[in-house]
Amino acid sequence: MQRYAFVKAEQDRWQSFPIKVEATTPSRCHSRPRILVRSREHGFVTANCIACGHDETLSFEEFQGLKLFVACPGCQKAMILDYVPGMSRAPNYGFSCLNCELYIWFSDLLPHWSESWRDL
């Protein structure tokens, strides 16, 4: 299986769009919505409070409950939400297509944490 390589300029453009992915549960700190963000290099995702930016870990169960449809860049069919290969031994949350043998890191689709919550 191979990680899909996005064109950097395209990826930067759509990550700047005002659409945000909201976690399924509110923040513990302010009971406000949490926005999913790319929080560190190598594919790590957190759910950040829109009130203060405090980051919380996103559980795999919550990731699976997001009801996201990601179309495979190869065949355009729905990709499977799953653990996908990461940079080290730890897997990342992502989407895979067994037909095309491609996977996408979830973090590749999300804005960087520093750009995500300040304007909400």
mmCIF file of N, CA and C in Angstrom:
data_model
loop_
_atom_site.group_PDB
_atom_site.id
_atom_site.type_symbol
_atom_site.label_atom_id
_atom_site.label_comp_id
_atom_site.label_asym_id
_atom_site.label_seq_id
_atom_site.Cartn_x
_atom_site.Cartn_y
_atom_site.Cartn_z
ATOM 1 N N MET A 1 0.846 -1.173 0.000
ATOM 2 C CA MET A 1 0.000 0.000 0.000
ATOM 3 C C MET A 1 0.896 1.242 0.000
ATOM 4 N N GLN A 2 0.479 2.277 -0.715
ATOM 5 C CA GLN A 2 1.287 3.475 -0.890
ATOM 6 C C GLN A 2 0.509 4.719 -0.458
ATOM 7 N N ARG A 3 1.197 5.648 0.211
ATOM 8 C CA ARG A 3 0.575 6.908 0.621
ATOM 9 C C ARG A 3 0.389 7.801 -0.603
ATOM 10 N N TYR A 4 -0.814 8.349 -0.731
ATOM 11 C CA TYR A 4 -1.106 9.249 -1.844
ATOM 12 C C TYR A 4 -0.392 10.578 -1.623
ATOM 13 N N ALA A 5 0.280 11.080 -2.633
ATOM 14 C CA ALA A 5 1.021 12.340 -2.539
ATOM 15 C C ALA A 5 0.208 13.465 -3.174
ATOM 16 N N PHE A 6 -0.262 14.381 -2.348
ATOM 17 C CA PHE A 6 -1.000 15.533 -2.847
ATOM 18 C C PHE A 6 -0.036 16.572 -3.413
ATOM 19 N N VAL A 7 -0.503 17.346 -4.369
ATOM 20 C CA VAL A 7 0.258 18.486 -4.872
ATOM 21 C C VAL A 7 0.208 19.554 -3.783
ATOM 22 N N LYS A 8 1.367 19.988 -3.300
ATOM 23 C CA LYS A 8 1.466 20.897 -2.151
ATOM 24 C C LYS A 8 0.625 22.160 -2.317
ATOM 25 N N ALA A 9 0.665 22.797 -3.464
ATOM 26 C CA ALA A 9 -0.096 24.038 -3.687
ATOM 27 C C ALA A 9 -1.599 23.788 -3.573
ATOM 28 N N GLU A 10 -2.069 22.664 -4.115
ATOM 29 C CA GLU A 10 -3.488 22.303 -4.011
ATOM 30 C C GLU A 10 -3.879 22.054 -2.568
ATOM 31 N N GLN A 11 -3.047 21.303 -1.869
ATOM 32 C CA GLN A 11 -3.316 20.968 -0.480
ATOM 33 C C GLN A 11 -3.365 22.234 0.383
ATOM 34 N N ASP A 12 -2.436 23.141 0.201
ATOM 35 C CA ASP A 12 -2.428 24.399 0.956
ATOM 36 C C ASP A 12 -3.694 25.192 0.698
ATOM 37 N N ARG A 13 -4.160 25.184 -0.545
ATOM 38 C CA ARG A 13 -5.355 25.942 -0.908
ATOM 39 C C ARG A 13 -6.599 25.401 -0.202
ATOM 40 N N TRP A 14 -6.842 24.085 -0.287
ATOM 41 C CA TRP A 14 -8.071 23.590 0.322
ATOM 42 C C TRP A 14 -7.989 23.583 1.841
ATOM 43 N N GLN A 15 -6.805 23.461 2.419
ATOM 44 C CA GLN A 15 -6.692 23.511 3.870
ATOM 45 C C GLN A 15 -6.973 24.909 4.411
ATOM 46 N N SER A 16 -6.952 25.923 3.550
ATOM 47 C CA SER A 16 -7.259 27.285 3.979
ATOM 48 C C SER A 16 -8.752 27.596 3.867
ATOM 49 N N PHE A 17 -9.539 26.715 3.285
ATOM 50 C CA PHE A 17 -10.982 26.942 3.159
ATOM 51 C C PHE A 17 -11.621 27.033 4.541
ATOM 52 N N PRO A 18 -12.749 27.712 4.645
ATOM 53 C CA PRO A 18 -13.389 27.887 5.949
ATOM 54 C C PRO A 18 -14.136 26.656 6.471
ATOM 55 N N ILE A 19 -14.119 25.545 5.761
ATOM 56 C CA ILE A 19 -14.786 24.335 6.241
ATOM 57 C C ILE A 19 -13.900 23.669 7.280
ATOM 58 N N LYS A 20 -14.483 23.355 8.416
ATOM 59 C CA LYS A 20 -13.754 22.692 9.500
ATOM 60 C C LYS A 20 -14.485 21.396 9.856
ATOM 61 N N VAL A 21 -13.739 20.413 10.337
ATOM 62 C CA VAL A 21 -14.323 19.150 10.789
ATOM 63 C C VAL A 21 -14.443 19.220 12.301
ATOM 64 N N GLU A 22 -15.666 19.056 12.787
ATOM 65 C CA GLU A 22 -15.926 19.144 14.220
ATOM 66 C C GLU A 22 -15.914 17.758 14.853
ATOM 67 N N ALA A 23 -15.288 17.663 16.022
ATOM 68 C CA ALA A 23 -15.299 16.412 16.782
ATOM 69 C C ALA A 23 -16.725 16.124 17.244
ATOM 70 N N THR A 24 -16.970 14.901 17.632
ATOM 71 C CA THR A 24 -18.333 14.506 18.007
ATOM 72 C C THR A 24 -18.711 14.890 19.440
ATOM 73 N N THR A 25 -17.730 15.251 20.247
ATOM 74 C CA THR A 25 -18.011 15.639 21.628
ATOM 75 C C THR A 25 -17.395 17.011 21.916
ATOM 76 N N PRO A 26 -17.965 17.756 22.867
ATOM 77 C CA PRO A 26 -17.425 19.077 23.194
ATOM 78 C C PRO A 26 -16.130 18.987 23.999
ATOM 79 N N SER A 27 -15.448 20.114 24.103
ATOM 80 C CA SER A 27 -14.202 20.175 24.873
ATOM 81 C C SER A 27 -14.477 20.009 26.359
ATOM 82 N N ARG A 28 -13.508 19.472 27.061
ATOM 83 C CA ARG A 28 -13.625 19.336 28.517
ATOM 84 C C ARG A 28 -13.421 20.675 29.215
ATOM 85 N N CYS A 29 -12.625 21.541 28.619
ATOM 86 C CA CYS A 29 -12.273 22.804 29.277
ATOM 87 C C CYS A 29 -13.400 23.845 29.260
ATOM 88 N N HIS A 30 -14.132 23.964 28.136
ATOM 89 C CA HIS A 30 -15.170 24.990 28.021
ATOM 90 C C HIS A 30 -16.522 24.448 27.569
ATOM 91 N N SER A 31 -16.615 23.147 27.376
ATOM 92 C CA SER A 31 -17.843 22.527 26.834
ATOM 93 C C SER A 31 -18.267 23.171 25.519
ATOM 94 N N ARG A 32 -17.284 23.510 24.711
ATOM 95 C CA ARG A 32 -17.519 24.112 23.396
ATOM 96 C C ARG A 32 -17.084 23.113 22.326
ATOM 97 N N PRO A 33 -17.469 23.353 21.071
ATOM 98 C CA PRO A 33 -17.044 22.445 19.999
ATOM 99 C C PRO A 33 -15.524 22.365 19.891
ATOM 100 N N ARG A 34 -15.067 21.221 19.398
ATOM 101 C CA ARG A 34 -13.641 21.002 19.132
ATOM 102 C C ARG A 34 -13.459 20.819 17.627
ATOM 103 N N ILE A 35 -12.447 21.465 17.079
ATOM 104 C CA ILE A 35 -12.135 21.383 15.654
ATOM 105 C C ILE A 35 -10.932 20.460 15.464
ATOM 106 N N LEU A 36 -11.027 19.573 14.494
ATOM 107 C CA LEU A 36 -9.940 18.629 14.227
ATOM 108 C C LEU A 36 -8.858 19.306 13.402
ATOM 109 N N VAL A 37 -7.616 19.120 13.837
ATOM 110 C CA VAL A 37 -6.489 19.807 13.209
ATOM 111 C C VAL A 37 -5.279 18.898 13.080
ATOM 112 N N ARG A 38 -4.409 19.269 12.161
ATOM 113 C CA ARG A 38 -3.088 18.653 12.026
ATOM 114 C C ARG A 38 -2.230 19.334 13.081
ATOM 115 N N SER A 39 -1.846 18.581 14.106
ATOM 116 C CA SER A 39 -1.207 19.238 15.242
ATOM 117 C C SER A 39 0.305 19.092 15.285
ATOM 118 N N ARG A 40 0.827 18.069 14.663
ATOM 119 C CA ARG A 40 2.277 17.871 14.644
ATOM 120 C C ARG A 40 2.666 17.243 13.316
ATOM 121 N N GLU A 41 3.950 17.234 13.068
ATOM 122 C CA GLU A 41 4.441 16.575 11.857
ATOM 123 C C GLU A 41 4.151 15.075 11.939
ATOM 124 N N HIS A 42 4.218 14.442 10.834
ATOM 125 C CA HIS A 42 4.063 12.982 10.724
ATOM 126 C C HIS A 42 2.651 12.493 10.987
ATOM 127 N N GLY A 43 1.648 13.355 10.787
ATOM 128 C CA GLY A 43 0.273 12.894 10.757
ATOM 129 C C GLY A 43 -0.521 12.894 12.037
ATOM 130 N N PHE A 44 -0.051 13.535 13.083
ATOM 131 C CA PHE A 44 -0.779 13.519 14.350
ATOM 132 C C PHE A 44 -1.949 14.499 14.297
ATOM 133 N N VAL A 45 -3.140 14.040 14.736
ATOM 134 C CA VAL A 45 -4.363 14.844 14.726
ATOM 135 C C VAL A 45 -4.837 15.040 16.159
ATOM 136 N N THR A 46 -5.275 16.269 16.474
ATOM 137 C CA THR A 46 -5.914 16.536 17.761
ATOM 138 C C THR A 46 -7.224 17.256 17.520
ATOM 139 N N ALA A 47 -8.031 17.323 18.583
ATOM 140 C CA ALA A 47 -9.298 18.052 18.577
ATOM 141 C C ALA A 47 -9.119 19.259 19.494
ATOM 142 N N ASN A 48 -9.148 20.463 18.919
ATOM 143 C CA ASN A 48 -8.849 21.672 19.668
ATOM 144 C C ASN A 48 -10.111 22.465 19.989
ATOM 145 N N CYS A 49 -10.217 22.902 21.230
ATOM 146 C CA CYS A 49 -11.346 23.711 21.702
ATOM 147 C C CYS A 49 -11.403 25.025 20.924
ATOM 148 N N ILE A 50 -12.602 25.407 20.460
ATOM 149 C CA ILE A 50 -12.704 26.661 19.711
ATOM 150 C C ILE A 50 -12.616 27.883 20.631
ATOM 151 N N ALA A 51 -12.794 27.701 21.927
ATOM 152 C CA ALA A 51 -12.714 28.829 22.851
ATOM 153 C C ALA A 51 -11.275 29.200 23.187
ATOM 154 N N CYS A 52 -10.428 28.193 23.380
ATOM 155 C CA CYS A 52 -9.068 28.494 23.854
ATOM 156 C C CYS A 52 -7.959 27.808 23.063
ATOM 157 N N GLY A 53 -8.306 26.859 22.192
ATOM 158 C CA GLY A 53 -7.297 26.150 21.414
ATOM 159 C C GLY A 53 -6.681 24.959 22.117
ATOM 160 N N HIS A 54 -7.099 24.681 23.366
ATOM 161 C CA HIS A 54 -6.549 23.534 24.098
ATOM 162 C C HIS A 54 -6.766 22.266 23.287
ATOM 163 N N ASP A 55 -5.701 21.468 23.156
ATOM 164 C CA ASP A 55 -5.802 20.250 22.339
ATOM 165 C C ASP A 55 -6.112 19.033 23.189
ATOM 166 N N GLU A 56 -6.918 18.166 22.625
ATOM 167 C CA GLU A 56 -7.271 16.895 23.243
ATOM 168 C C GLU A 56 -7.063 15.801 22.201
ATOM 169 N N THR A 57 -6.698 14.645 22.660
ATOM 170 C CA THR A 57 -6.497 13.506 21.770
ATOM 171 C C THR A 57 -7.830 13.062 21.180
ATOM 172 N N LEU A 58 -7.812 12.675 19.934
ATOM 173 C CA LEU A 58 -8.983 12.142 19.252
ATOM 174 C C LEU A 58 -8.903 10.624 19.325
ATOM 175 N N SER A 59 -9.892 10.009 19.958
ATOM 176 C CA SER A 59 -9.877 8.548 20.061
ATOM 177 C C SER A 59 -10.219 7.924 18.707
ATOM 178 N N PHE A 60 -9.813 6.675 18.518
ATOM 179 C CA PHE A 60 -10.125 5.990 17.272
ATOM 180 C C PHE A 60 -11.633 5.807 17.130
ATOM 181 N N GLU A 61 -12.323 5.574 18.219
ATOM 182 C CA GLU A 61 -13.781 5.430 18.172
ATOM 183 C C GLU A 61 -14.439 6.723 17.700
ATOM 184 N N GLU A 62 -13.924 7.865 18.183
ATOM 185 C CA GLU A 62 -14.477 9.138 17.747
ATOM 186 C C GLU A 62 -14.154 9.392 16.276
ATOM 187 N N PHE A 63 -12.941 9.041 15.857
ATOM 188 C CA PHE A 63 -12.569 9.158 14.447
ATOM 189 C C PHE A 63 -13.538 8.354 13.578
ATOM 190 N N GLN A 64 -13.830 7.119 13.978
ATOM 191 C CA GLN A 64 -14.746 6.275 13.209
ATOM 192 C C GLN A 64 -16.168 6.836 13.193
ATOM 193 N N GLY A 65 -16.546 7.588 14.221
ATOM 194 C CA GLY A 65 -17.896 8.141 14.308
ATOM 195 C C GLY A 65 -18.105 9.431 13.541
ATOM 196 N N LEU A 66 -17.098 9.924 12.845
ATOM 197 C CA LEU A 66 -17.211 11.219 12.174
ATOM 198 C C LEU A 66 -18.105 11.212 10.938
ATOM 199 N N LYS A 67 -18.363 10.070 10.362
ATOM 200 C CA LYS A 67 -19.215 9.947 9.175
ATOM 201 C C LYS A 67 -18.666 10.748 7.998
ATOM 202 N N LEU A 68 -17.387 10.570 7.719
ATOM 203 C CA LEU A 68 -16.745 11.252 6.602
ATOM 204 C C LEU A 68 -16.732 10.366 5.370
ATOM 205 N N PHE A 69 -16.949 10.964 4.211
ATOM 206 C CA PHE A 69 -16.825 10.265 2.942
ATOM 207 C C PHE A 69 -15.624 10.851 2.230
ATOM 208 N N VAL A 70 -14.599 10.039 2.036
ATOM 209 C CA VAL A 70 -13.413 10.467 1.313
ATOM 210 C C VAL A 70 -13.317 9.593 0.068
ATOM 211 N N ALA A 71 -13.328 10.244 -1.086
ATOM 212 C CA ALA A 71 -13.261 9.523 -2.355
ATOM 213 C C ALA A 71 -11.806 9.218 -2.698
ATOM 214 N N CYS A 72 -11.557 8.018 -3.136
ATOM 215 C CA CYS A 72 -10.212 7.610 -3.541
ATOM 216 C C CYS A 72 -9.765 8.458 -4.739
ATOM 217 N N PRO A 73 -8.562 9.015 -4.685
ATOM 218 C CA PRO A 73 -8.056 9.790 -5.825
ATOM 219 C C PRO A 73 -7.878 8.946 -7.084
ATOM 220 N N GLY A 74 -7.797 7.624 -6.917
ATOM 221 C CA GLY A 74 -7.631 6.737 -8.064
ATOM 222 C C GLY A 74 -8.939 6.341 -8.714
ATOM 223 N N CYS A 75 -9.817 5.699 -7.933
ATOM 224 C CA CYS A 75 -11.055 5.140 -8.501
ATOM 225 C C CYS A 75 -12.318 5.913 -8.123
ATOM 226 N N GLN A 76 -12.208 6.895 -7.244
ATOM 227 C CA GLN A 76 -13.316 7.737 -6.791
ATOM 228 C C GLN A 76 -14.337 7.024 -5.893
ATOM 229 N N LYS A 77 -14.072 5.777 -5.515
ATOM 230 C CA LYS A 77 -14.961 5.064 -4.590
ATOM 231 C C LYS A 77 -14.643 5.480 -3.161
ATOM 232 N N ALA A 78 -15.575 5.198 -2.257
ATOM 233 C CA ALA A 78 -15.392 5.551 -0.848
ATOM 234 C C ALA A 78 -14.197 4.808 -0.264
ATOM 235 N N MET A 79 -13.355 5.557 0.431
ATOM 236 C CA MET A 79 -12.212 4.955 1.101
ATOM 237 C C MET A 79 -12.657 4.482 2.485
ATOM 238 N N ILE A 80 -11.901 3.558 3.064
ATOM 239 C CA ILE A 80 -12.195 2.974 4.371
ATOM 240 C C ILE A 80 -11.478 3.766 5.456
ATOM 241 N N LEU A 81 -12.218 4.180 6.504
ATOM 242 C CA LEU A 81 -11.591 4.795 7.673
ATOM 243 C C LEU A 81 -10.854 3.713 8.421
ATOM 244 N N ASP A 82 -9.581 3.952 8.706
ATOM 245 C CA ASP A 82 -8.806 2.905 9.361
ATOM 246 C C ASP A 82 -7.489 3.472 9.872
ATOM 247 N N TYR A 83 -6.727 2.621 10.513
ATOM 248 C CA TYR A 83 -5.337 2.935 10.800
ATOM 249 C C TYR A 83 -4.565 2.721 9.504
ATOM 250 N N VAL A 84 -3.673 3.644 9.178
ATOM 251 C CA VAL A 84 -2.833 3.514 7.984
ATOM 252 C C VAL A 84 -1.374 3.666 8.410
ATOM 253 N N PRO A 85 -0.431 3.244 7.564
ATOM 254 C CA PRO A 85 0.975 3.349 7.954
ATOM 255 C C PRO A 85 1.394 4.786 8.285
ATOM 256 N N GLY A 86 2.135 4.923 9.373
ATOM 257 C CA GLY A 86 2.676 6.217 9.771
ATOM 258 C C GLY A 86 4.157 6.293 9.442
ATOM 259 N N MET A 87 4.827 7.322 9.957
ATOM 260 C CA MET A 87 6.253 7.501 9.689
ATOM 261 C C MET A 87 7.114 6.559 10.519
ATOM 262 N N SER A 88 6.622 6.175 11.667
ATOM 263 C CA SER A 88 7.382 5.253 12.513
ATOM 264 C C SER A 88 6.540 3.994 12.693
ATOM 265 N N ARG A 89 6.731 3.332 13.778
ATOM 266 C CA ARG A 89 5.945 2.124 14.032
ATOM 267 C C ARG A 89 4.484 2.441 14.370
ATOM 268 N N ALA A 90 4.230 3.649 14.843
ATOM 269 C CA ALA A 90 2.868 4.034 15.229
ATOM 270 C C ALA A 90 2.031 4.331 13.986
ATOM 271 N N PRO A 91 0.853 3.740 13.898
ATOM 272 C CA PRO A 91 -0.009 4.028 12.748
ATOM 273 C C PRO A 91 -0.712 5.380 12.917
ATOM 274 N N ASN A 92 -1.222 5.906 11.822
ATOM 275 C CA ASN A 92 -1.991 7.146 11.815
ATOM 276 C C ASN A 92 -3.443 6.843 11.480
ATOM 277 N N TYR A 93 -4.321 7.782 11.835
ATOM 278 C CA TYR A 93 -5.693 7.706 11.352
ATOM 279 C C TYR A 93 -5.671 8.091 9.884
ATOM 280 N N GLY A 94 -6.466 7.391 9.103
ATOM 281 C CA GLY A 94 -6.486 7.709 7.688
ATOM 282 C C GLY A 94 -7.553 6.954 6.937
ATOM 283 N N PHE A 95 -7.403 6.960 5.633
ATOM 284 C CA PHE A 95 -8.374 6.365 4.724
ATOM 285 C C PHE A 95 -7.603 5.501 3.737
ATOM 286 N N SER A 96 -8.131 4.324 3.447
ATOM 287 C CA SER A 96 -7.437 3.434 2.526
ATOM 288 C C SER A 96 -8.380 2.914 1.455
ATOM 289 N N CYS A 97 -7.793 2.615 0.307
ATOM 290 C CA CYS A 97 -8.510 2.004 -0.805
ATOM 291 C C CYS A 97 -7.766 0.728 -1.164
ATOM 292 N N LEU A 98 -8.387 -0.407 -0.899
ATOM 293 C CA LEU A 98 -7.756 -1.684 -1.198
ATOM 294 C C LEU A 98 -7.683 -1.930 -2.698
ATOM 295 N N ASN A 99 -8.642 -1.378 -3.430
ATOM 296 C CA ASN A 99 -8.673 -1.541 -4.881
ATOM 297 C C ASN A 99 -7.452 -0.892 -5.536
ATOM 298 N N CYS A 100 -7.118 0.338 -5.147
ATOM 299 C CA CYS A 100 -5.999 1.087 -5.736
ATOM 300 C C CYS A 100 -4.710 0.961 -4.934
ATOM 301 N N GLU A 101 -4.798 0.329 -3.773
ATOM 302 C CA GLU A 101 -3.664 0.183 -2.867
ATOM 303 C C GLU A 101 -3.061 1.539 -2.488
ATOM 304 N N LEU A 102 -3.966 2.487 -2.171
ATOM 305 C CA LEU A 102 -3.575 3.827 -1.746
ATOM 306 C C LEU A 102 -4.104 4.100 -0.348
ATOM 307 N N TYR A 103 -3.429 4.993 0.360
ATOM 308 C CA TYR A 103 -3.968 5.493 1.617
ATOM 309 C C TYR A 103 -3.657 6.975 1.739
ATOM 310 N N ILE A 104 -4.475 7.643 2.547
ATOM 311 C CA ILE A 104 -4.338 9.073 2.808
ATOM 312 C C ILE A 104 -4.311 9.261 4.309
ATOM 313 N N TRP A 105 -3.371 10.028 4.805
ATOM 314 C CA TRP A 105 -3.407 10.407 6.217
ATOM 315 C C TRP A 105 -4.549 11.395 6.429
ATOM 316 N N PHE A 106 -5.305 11.226 7.506
ATOM 317 C CA PHE A 106 -6.370 12.163 7.850
ATOM 318 C C PHE A 106 -5.794 13.569 8.010
ATOM 319 N N SER A 107 -4.611 13.665 8.600
ATOM 320 C CA SER A 107 -3.992 14.979 8.832
ATOM 321 C C SER A 107 -3.723 15.737 7.536
ATOM 322 N N ASP A 108 -3.552 15.027 6.413
ATOM 323 C CA ASP A 108 -3.314 15.691 5.132
ATOM 324 C C ASP A 108 -4.528 16.489 4.660
ATOM 325 N N LEU A 109 -5.689 16.208 5.236
ATOM 326 C CA LEU A 109 -6.922 16.881 4.833
ATOM 327 C C LEU A 109 -7.318 18.018 5.774
ATOM 328 N N LEU A 110 -6.587 18.183 6.860
ATOM 329 C CA LEU A 110 -6.967 19.134 7.908
ATOM 330 C C LEU A 110 -6.056 20.355 7.939
ATOM 331 N N PRO A 111 -6.586 21.485 8.447
ATOM 332 C CA PRO A 111 -5.737 22.674 8.613
ATOM 333 C C PRO A 111 -4.756 22.478 9.756
ATOM 334 N N HIS A 112 -3.672 23.237 9.732
ATOM 335 C CA HIS A 112 -2.702 23.226 10.823
ATOM 336 C C HIS A 112 -3.347 23.860 12.055
ATOM 337 N N TRP A 113 -2.982 23.396 13.224
ATOM 338 C CA TRP A 113 -3.594 23.882 14.464
ATOM 339 C C TRP A 113 -3.486 25.390 14.611
ATOM 340 N N SER A 114 -2.423 25.990 14.164
ATOM 341 C CA SER A 114 -2.230 27.429 14.350
ATOM 342 C C SER A 114 -3.174 28.269 13.491
ATOM 343 N N GLU A 115 -3.779 27.662 12.481
ATOM 344 C CA GLU A 115 -4.666 28.384 11.567
ATOM 345 C C GLU A 115 -6.133 28.052 11.780
ATOM 346 N N SER A 116 -6.457 27.207 12.734
ATOM 347 C CA SER A 116 -7.782 26.603 12.757
ATOM 348 C C SER A 116 -8.800 27.239 13.679
ATOM 349 N N TRP A 117 -8.430 27.725 14.824
ATOM 350 C CA TRP A 117 -9.447 28.096 15.799
ATOM 351 C C TRP A 117 -9.478 29.573 16.141
ATOM 352 N N ARG A 118 -8.482 30.315 15.795
ATOM 353 C CA ARG A 118 -8.386 31.719 16.228
ATOM 354 C C ARG A 118 -9.488 32.604 15.658
ATOM 355 N N ASP A 119 -10.010 32.269 14.488
ATOM 356 C CA ASP A 119 -11.010 33.123 13.857
ATOM 357 C C ASP A 119 -12.438 32.656 14.102
ATOM 358 N N LEU A 120 -12.636 31.684 14.977
ATOM 359 C CA LEU A 120 -13.992 31.168 15.230
ATOM 360 C C LEU A 120 -14.691 31.965 16.286
#
